[in-house]
């Protein structure tokens, strides 16, 4: 095929080739690492040295700066997985299943950390490590869903076939998560209502919001960096499996 | 460093736990990347040989 | 429609021929419920209070136990491939299987539930509410179960992984199921339970069909 008749590739099709994807996104990795590190340095500085204690919760408010970003990520990562699942099922985009697989363990860890920091926050403020209230319970259920998905990935031998099946289950989970959240809230209404984003503007003072937002972006970029790296690894792992299969066939022939 | 009040232990443990978790995740990601890259390089060398 | 009816009768005949399965499930349901008093002590008041939960846990476990026979035998003897090539859409095939699955694994539990309720010191209204809540909630359990069974059907060692996947999704059913037995908000919970069942029944055949057809591409 000559150069003129070759179809023009837009970026979408170009990253559909796993090799091209790795080549294209590799230069992004170091800037992401530097940005994440800088955000963490700033966030930790604000969290410990440049923010006041809360008039009600005292210094324990500082736990919020690691708790809220992790809780946000626990849902954001599922959102990423849901979009990737749509990409797998609707467009059959080859990078979508890689993204889905790479995101699951990250989401599980962030969810576990959200629960861990939440229970450490709960001990001084509520007087107990674990309270069966709406948010902690639905986060726990979310962790179970993540772990179930990881178990499902491990159970399949053929990763390409696994991707489509797991995409179906990811979407079923995505439809169910709001229902689970609603039912768990109905079951127990004890927690304080959502207080950062409210129609009448944030209720928290700015001195607490700054470290919260810096840490929020720090954790989000941490996820993006690790996700990209894990996707590169997954692409390589698939190439390893493909080569091994071809060699085994060659050896048998 | 500032004093962390009566519940300092919880704050330190929360940050420490998150640090351990995140460090573990970074370490695992890098380890996985390195071993997979090594395996791929070995396989490609064998194929080209 | 005739194909749908033929499939329905085929499934029903297959399920009833292995009649031992049904009896086993009912026995499992009653025995799980009856073991609890030995674990927590024969305090009638305590038992009456936790009885809704026990009935629902027992029903949930019994439904999980019967899941594997939904698609696995058909997958193993190859008839699932034939059903995929039939003119009837795969989602309708799954609807037929789902109806029969509910008839042979949930209805016997519902019939046996008064026995368990009496053993657990439930009386009068609570007994009726137990039956109604099981009637309303078990379709949702069966529908979620169908999705889990469809996702795991192509995994050789999929028997254990399906319950792990389905259990988190079934939590709303358990919440509203036990909620509709306890007296205070029972009518609201029953409505939620019915809504949940209708939604799960409407969506799960498509999800299960998609999972089965993409597993065998």
XYZ file of C-alpha atoms in Angstrom:
519
model
C 0.000 0.000 0.000
C 1.388 3.353 -0.957
C 1.472 6.255 1.427
C -1.343 8.153 -0.290
C -3.938 5.401 -0.127
C -3.236 4.588 3.494
C -6.186 5.686 5.623
C -5.507 8.740 7.723
C -5.310 7.645 11.320
C -6.722 9.911 13.955
C -5.441 9.677 17.485
C -8.299 7.374 18.460
C -7.357 4.712 15.934
C -3.697 5.231 16.493
C -3.869 4.395 20.196
C -5.954 1.337 19.314
C -2.688 -0.335 18.416
C -1.186 -1.406 21.749
C 2.372 -0.819 20.581
C 1.511 2.656 19.297
C -0.302 3.378 22.538
C 2.786 2.613 24.582
C 4.997 4.710 22.292
C 2.559 7.628 22.370
C 1.929 7.698 26.083
C 5.405 6.891 27.357
C 6.548 10.553 27.271
C 3.598 11.396 29.537
C 4.885 9.211 32.349
C 7.686 11.342 33.753
C 5.761 14.640 33.729
C 2.946 12.832 35.554
C 5.391 11.500 38.154
C 6.854 14.963 38.721
C 3.427 16.598 38.917
C 2.188 13.981 41.387
C 5.253 14.349 43.587
C 4.957 18.138 43.601
C 1.257 17.976 44.455
C 1.929 15.559 47.302
C 4.703 17.750 48.687
C 2.448 20.813 48.614
C -0.532 18.898 49.949
C 1.361 17.399 52.876
C 2.866 20.773 53.723
C -0.571 22.362 53.803
C -2.085 19.426 55.660
C 0.365 19.524 58.540
C 1.853 23.032 58.756
C -0.475 25.439 57.075
C -4.004 24.529 58.033
C -5.882 25.188 61.257
C -7.526 22.586 63.408
C -11.269 22.267 63.099
C -13.214 23.949 65.907
C -15.230 20.765 66.437
C -12.989 17.898 65.435
C -9.646 19.430 66.398
C -6.593 17.983 64.725
C -8.397 14.861 63.571
C -9.634 16.957 60.651
C -6.203 16.292 59.164
C -7.241 12.692 58.515
C -9.800 14.096 56.108
C -7.021 15.164 53.716
C -6.161 11.530 53.019
C -9.612 10.073 53.614
C -11.675 12.148 51.184
C -9.323 11.736 48.162
C -9.256 7.972 48.686
C -13.045 7.846 49.007
C -13.323 9.909 45.811
C -10.898 7.617 43.997
C -12.814 4.525 45.089
C -15.724 5.816 42.990
C -13.716 7.540 40.260
C -11.807 4.340 39.462
C -15.077 2.489 39.083
C -16.186 5.238 36.716
C -13.009 4.730 34.675
C -13.683 1.001 34.608
C -17.285 1.576 33.506
C -16.205 3.797 30.621
C -13.544 1.247 29.665
C -16.190 -1.487 29.792
C -18.333 0.532 27.384
C -15.253 0.954 25.203
C -14.749 -2.798 25.191
C -18.353 -3.680 24.415
C -19.381 -0.863 22.085
C -16.234 0.084 20.177
C -14.202 -3.064 20.874
C -11.283 -0.763 21.556
C -8.250 -2.940 22.366
C -6.889 -0.534 24.960
C -10.191 -0.441 26.835
C -9.841 -3.947 28.258
C -6.244 -3.228 29.182
C -7.402 -0.120 31.023
C -10.187 -2.067 32.735
C -7.842 -4.768 33.949
C -5.160 -2.355 35.129
C -7.656 -0.227 37.070
C -9.244 -2.981 39.186
C -6.405 -3.585 41.716
C -5.806 0.173 42.002
C -9.469 0.756 42.770
C -9.474 -2.021 45.344
C -6.489 -0.532 47.160
C -7.884 3.008 47.196
C -11.196 1.684 48.494
C -9.412 -0.268 51.218
C -7.451 2.870 52.176
C -10.667 4.900 52.273
C -12.110 2.376 54.722
C -8.896 2.291 56.760
C -8.634 6.062 57.140
C -12.369 6.307 57.665
C -12.269 3.929 60.590
C -9.266 5.758 62.085
C -11.216 8.973 61.742
C -14.301 7.400 63.223
C -12.582 6.211 66.400
C -11.945 9.685 67.899
C -15.025 11.384 66.421
C -17.712 8.699 66.846
C -15.954 6.569 69.437
C -15.807 3.419 67.317
C -13.606 2.026 64.566
C -16.471 0.591 62.612
C -19.941 1.999 62.376
C -22.506 0.286 60.180
C -23.562 3.561 58.669
C -24.528 4.253 55.073
C -21.256 5.438 53.600
C -18.865 3.002 55.240
C -21.146 0.103 54.448
C -21.577 0.964 50.785
C -17.823 1.530 50.486
C -17.310 -1.940 51.954
C -19.702 -3.384 49.380
C -17.774 -1.534 46.661
C -14.567 -3.152 47.922
C -16.240 -6.565 47.628
C -17.225 -5.770 44.042
C -13.635 -4.764 43.208
C -12.279 -7.942 44.777
C -14.857 -10.014 42.915
C -13.742 -8.428 39.639
C -10.081 -9.149 40.399
C -10.986 -12.750 41.207
C -12.879 -12.944 37.919
C -9.871 -11.669 35.935
C -7.683 -14.286 37.562
C -10.156 -17.093 36.881
C -10.078 -16.681 33.095
C -7.260 -18.199 31.056
C -8.012 -16.323 27.837
C -7.682 -12.625 28.677
C -9.248 -11.374 25.451
C -12.407 -13.372 26.010
C -12.375 -12.446 29.685
C -12.442 -8.732 28.868
C -15.868 -8.800 27.236
C -17.454 -10.961 29.924
C -15.981 -8.836 32.694
C -17.106 -5.678 30.891
C -20.683 -6.977 31.095
C -20.317 -7.604 34.814
C -18.672 -4.205 35.377
C -21.677 -2.517 33.764
C -24.110 -4.588 35.842
C -22.176 -3.462 38.902
C -22.263 0.158 37.741
C -26.064 0.032 37.486
C -26.251 -1.617 40.884
C -23.940 0.662 42.845
C -26.475 3.539 43.087
C -29.156 1.041 44.139
C -26.855 -0.450 46.778
C -26.026 3.033 47.994
C -29.699 3.979 48.188
C -30.685 0.791 49.996
C -27.847 1.071 52.470
C -28.755 4.705 53.162
C -32.357 3.685 53.694
C -31.159 0.957 56.026
C -29.181 3.299 58.193
C -29.307 7.064 58.246
C -26.692 8.117 60.723
C -23.822 9.794 58.893
C -23.417 13.518 58.484
C -24.822 14.761 55.157
C -22.514 15.540 52.233
C -20.857 18.814 53.046
C -18.268 19.812 50.422
C -20.456 20.307 47.374
C -23.745 21.858 48.320
C -26.067 24.017 46.286
C -25.295 27.008 48.511
C -21.549 26.660 48.131
C -18.957 24.924 50.269
C -19.561 25.182 53.967
C -15.997 24.452 54.999
C -13.626 27.350 55.517
C -11.054 27.973 52.785
C -8.143 27.135 55.041
C -9.344 23.532 55.103
C -10.466 23.426 51.481
C -7.010 24.302 50.054
C -5.171 21.264 51.440
C -8.199 19.128 50.645
C -8.181 20.114 46.978
C -4.398 19.834 46.631
C -4.451 16.336 48.125
C -7.460 15.500 45.997
C -5.531 16.292 42.816
C -2.392 14.635 44.164
C -4.211 11.330 44.662
C -6.034 11.627 41.342
C -2.755 12.146 39.473
C -1.191 9.315 41.470
C -3.933 7.072 40.143
C -3.499 8.327 36.565
C 0.261 7.735 36.710
C -0.016 4.243 38.160
C -2.841 3.373 35.817
C -0.795 4.359 32.773
C 2.215 2.405 34.008
C 0.071 -0.638 34.763
C -1.477 -0.422 31.290
C 1.984 -0.450 29.704
C 2.859 -3.499 31.780
C -0.366 -5.224 30.754
C 0.360 -4.603 27.074
C 3.795 -6.169 27.550
C 2.317 -9.093 29.489
C -0.044 -9.820 26.603
C 2.848 -9.755 24.181
C 4.727 -12.185 26.455
C 1.718 -14.521 26.526
C 1.330 -14.294 22.765
C 5.010 -15.075 22.179
C 4.918 -17.960 24.622
C 1.900 -19.436 22.872
C 3.522 -19.083 19.463
C 6.728 -20.681 20.736
C 4.833 -23.554 22.324
C 3.038 -24.153 19.044
C 6.284 -23.898 17.133
C 7.944 -26.317 19.529
C 5.109 -28.814 19.146
C 5.120 -28.665 15.358
C 6.205 19.765 63.668
C 3.052 20.935 65.334
C 1.471 18.975 68.148
C -1.390 16.872 66.936
C -3.629 17.038 69.994
C -5.008 14.140 71.990
C -5.760 12.025 68.936
C -2.348 12.338 67.298
C -1.892 8.570 67.264
C -4.860 8.128 64.947
C -3.675 10.841 62.577
C -0.167 9.391 62.396
C -1.507 5.895 61.842
C -3.871 7.107 59.131
C -1.058 8.825 57.208
C 1.336 5.966 57.871
C -1.183 3.395 56.661
C -1.890 5.360 53.494
C 1.867 5.814 52.940
C 2.453 2.071 53.314
C -0.467 1.258 51.040
C 0.580 3.712 48.343
C 4.246 2.704 48.600
C 3.237 -0.925 48.278
C 1.157 -0.119 45.220
C 3.985 1.840 43.579
C 6.467 -0.880 44.433
C 4.238 -3.615 43.084
C 3.552 -1.664 39.868
C 7.278 -1.109 39.292
C 8.160 -4.701 40.174
C 5.483 -6.018 37.834
C 6.630 -3.701 35.055
C 10.254 -4.740 35.491
C 9.663 -8.506 35.574
C 7.309 -8.353 32.592
C 9.768 -6.246 30.589
C 12.543 -8.678 31.453
C 10.447 -11.663 30.399
C 9.550 -9.950 27.134
C 13.177 -9.094 26.405
C 14.260 -12.675 27.098
C 11.558 -14.086 24.835
C 12.346 -11.719 22.006
C 16.050 -12.479 22.283
C 15.263 -16.196 22.061
C 13.034 -15.686 19.052
C 15.612 -13.626 17.224
C 18.423 -16.002 18.085
C -43.907 -17.978 20.892
C -44.185 -21.738 20.336
C -40.419 -21.994 20.518
C -40.500 -20.151 23.825
C -43.183 -22.484 25.173
C -41.332 -25.563 23.967
C -38.191 -24.349 25.687
C -40.134 -23.633 28.865
C -41.476 -27.190 28.956
C -38.064 -28.639 28.125
C -36.489 -26.811 31.043
C -39.327 -27.744 33.361
C -39.122 -31.418 32.405
C -35.358 -31.436 32.890
C -35.650 -29.758 36.270
C -38.444 -32.007 37.521
C -36.764 -35.163 36.316
C -33.903 -34.487 38.693
C -36.483 -34.108 41.484
C -33.895 -34.832 44.131
C -32.418 -31.372 43.603
C -35.581 -29.618 44.682
C -35.917 -31.633 47.870
C -32.252 -31.012 48.667
C -32.695 -27.266 48.307
C -35.746 -27.195 50.588
C -33.929 -29.338 53.145
C -30.921 -27.033 52.974
C -33.155 -23.988 53.488
C -34.919 -25.446 56.533
C -31.773 -26.909 58.071
C -29.771 -23.671 57.757
C -32.620 -21.843 59.467
C -33.016 -24.492 62.138
C -29.311 -24.584 62.972
C -29.268 -20.928 64.000
C -31.112 -21.448 67.327
C -28.406 -23.926 68.318
C -25.792 -21.270 67.661
C -27.484 -18.323 69.384
C -29.446 -20.145 72.116
C -33.155 -20.922 72.395
C -34.220 -17.475 73.600
C -37.644 -17.022 71.967
C -37.603 -13.227 72.038
C -34.175 -12.977 70.456
C -35.128 -15.566 67.841
C -38.318 -13.729 66.934
C -36.306 -10.537 66.490
C -33.649 -12.000 64.206
C -35.996 -14.415 62.424
C -36.508 -12.216 59.298
C -32.766 -12.092 58.792
C -32.376 -15.829 59.280
C -35.150 -16.655 56.804
C -33.611 -14.371 54.192
C -30.061 -15.611 54.724
C -31.267 -19.185 54.387
C -33.209 -18.330 51.212
C -30.208 -16.430 49.809
C -27.823 -19.339 50.433
C -30.274 -21.860 49.017
C -30.681 -19.774 45.857
C -26.897 -19.506 45.492
C -26.578 -23.264 45.828
C -28.910 -23.917 42.920
C -27.241 -21.463 40.547
C -24.731 -23.725 38.922
C -27.381 -25.819 37.193
C -28.789 -22.785 35.369
C -26.352 -22.804 32.437
C -23.551 -25.240 33.256
C -25.211 -28.526 32.169
C -26.207 -26.900 28.872
C -22.719 -25.511 28.450
C -21.129 -28.876 29.115
C -23.287 -30.934 26.758
C -23.135 -28.285 24.050
C -26.833 -27.414 23.918
C -26.015 -23.825 24.873
C -24.339 -23.396 21.475
C -27.456 -24.772 19.779
C -29.662 -22.414 21.767
C -27.489 -19.492 20.661
C -28.030 -20.415 17.037
C -31.787 -20.805 17.443
C -34.155 -18.249 15.996
C -35.313 -17.316 19.454
C -33.088 -14.501 20.812
C -30.722 -15.678 23.509
C -32.268 -13.246 25.987
C -35.644 -14.981 25.558
C -33.961 -18.341 26.139
C -32.634 -16.928 29.368
C -36.074 -15.611 30.347
C -37.441 -19.144 29.945
C -34.608 -20.593 31.995
C -35.098 -17.907 34.623
C -38.822 -18.618 34.979
C -38.201 -22.325 35.405
C -35.306 -21.713 37.760
C -37.545 -19.556 39.927
C -40.339 -22.152 39.846
C -38.142 -25.035 40.942
C -35.783 -23.295 43.347
C -37.701 -20.379 44.882
C -41.300 -21.591 45.029
C -40.436 -24.663 47.127
C -38.601 -22.386 49.562
C -41.618 -20.103 49.802
C -43.876 -23.074 50.470
C -41.502 -24.323 53.162
C -40.989 -20.899 54.723
C -43.988 -21.034 57.139
C -42.423 -24.121 58.711
C -39.149 -22.276 59.264
C -41.012 -19.187 60.483
C -42.845 -21.208 63.126
C -39.588 -22.827 64.245
C -38.186 -19.311 64.716
C -41.128 -18.104 66.832
C -42.696 -15.869 64.201
C -46.417 -15.441 64.509
C -49.437 -14.018 62.737
C -48.644 -10.991 60.595
C -44.928 -11.607 60.487
C -45.545 -15.040 59.006
C -47.614 -13.608 56.165
C -45.154 -10.830 55.552
C -42.372 -13.416 55.307
C -44.206 -15.265 52.540
C -45.047 -12.071 50.643
C -41.516 -10.696 50.948
C -40.034 -13.955 49.657
C -42.507 -13.915 46.768
C -41.485 -10.377 45.870
C -37.755 -10.711 46.461
C -36.721 -14.117 45.135
C -37.213 -13.093 41.453
C -34.509 -10.461 41.950
C -32.192 -13.031 43.561
C -32.802 -15.398 40.654
C -32.164 -12.615 38.121
C -28.880 -11.533 39.730
C -27.959 -15.180 39.980
C -28.553 -15.627 36.258
C -26.082 -12.818 35.509
C -23.492 -14.350 37.830
C -23.995 -17.826 36.357
C -23.734 -16.441 32.814
C -20.516 -14.565 33.578
C -18.863 -17.629 35.081
C -20.222 -20.310 32.758
C -17.113 -20.502 30.586
C -14.762 -20.750 33.563
C -14.060 -24.347 34.380
C -13.730 -23.711 38.098
C -16.485 -21.097 38.170
C -18.614 -22.707 40.867
C -17.168 -20.751 43.761
C -16.674 -17.439 42.020
C -20.324 -16.817 41.082
C -21.521 -16.459 44.723
C -18.661 -14.029 45.415
C -19.791 -11.863 42.517
C -23.495 -12.013 43.284
C -23.430 -11.521 47.049
C -22.609 -7.763 46.950
C -25.262 -7.173 44.296
C -27.862 -8.979 46.394
C -27.431 -6.767 49.424
C -30.351 -4.454 48.485
C -32.603 -7.511 48.163
C -31.612 -8.676 51.641
C -32.074 -5.196 53.098
C -35.529 -4.649 51.664
C -36.473 -8.289 52.171
C -35.833 -8.260 55.898
C -37.173 -4.700 56.019
C -40.516 -5.825 54.671
C -40.876 -8.413 57.428
C -40.130 -6.099 60.341
C -43.260 -4.189 61.138
C -42.339 -0.495 61.069
C -41.635 0.327 57.410
C -42.791 -2.892 55.822
C -45.031 -1.497 53.075
C -42.348 0.889 51.749
C -39.778 -1.904 51.784
C -42.159 -4.216 49.941
C -42.616 -1.631 47.198
C -38.843 -1.212 46.873
C -38.457 -4.977 46.780
C -41.043 -5.271 44.013
C -39.383 -2.460 42.048
C -36.006 -4.149 42.442
C -37.370 -7.468 41.208
C -39.049 -5.886 38.190
C -35.905 -3.995 37.240
C -33.640 -7.001 37.713
C -35.986 -9.208 35.694
C -36.174 -6.656 32.888
C -32.411 -6.102 32.557
C -30.726 -9.331 33.602
C -31.710 -11.468 30.560
C -29.942 -9.006 28.265
C -26.860 -8.793 30.473
C -26.713 -12.572 30.818
C -27.190 -13.065 27.062
C -24.413 -10.578 26.330
C -22.090 -12.324 28.790
C -22.783 -15.768 27.328
C -22.386 -14.725 23.713
C -19.189 -12.791 24.353
C -17.702 -15.667 26.336
C -17.896 -17.969 23.329
C -16.871 -15.684 20.476
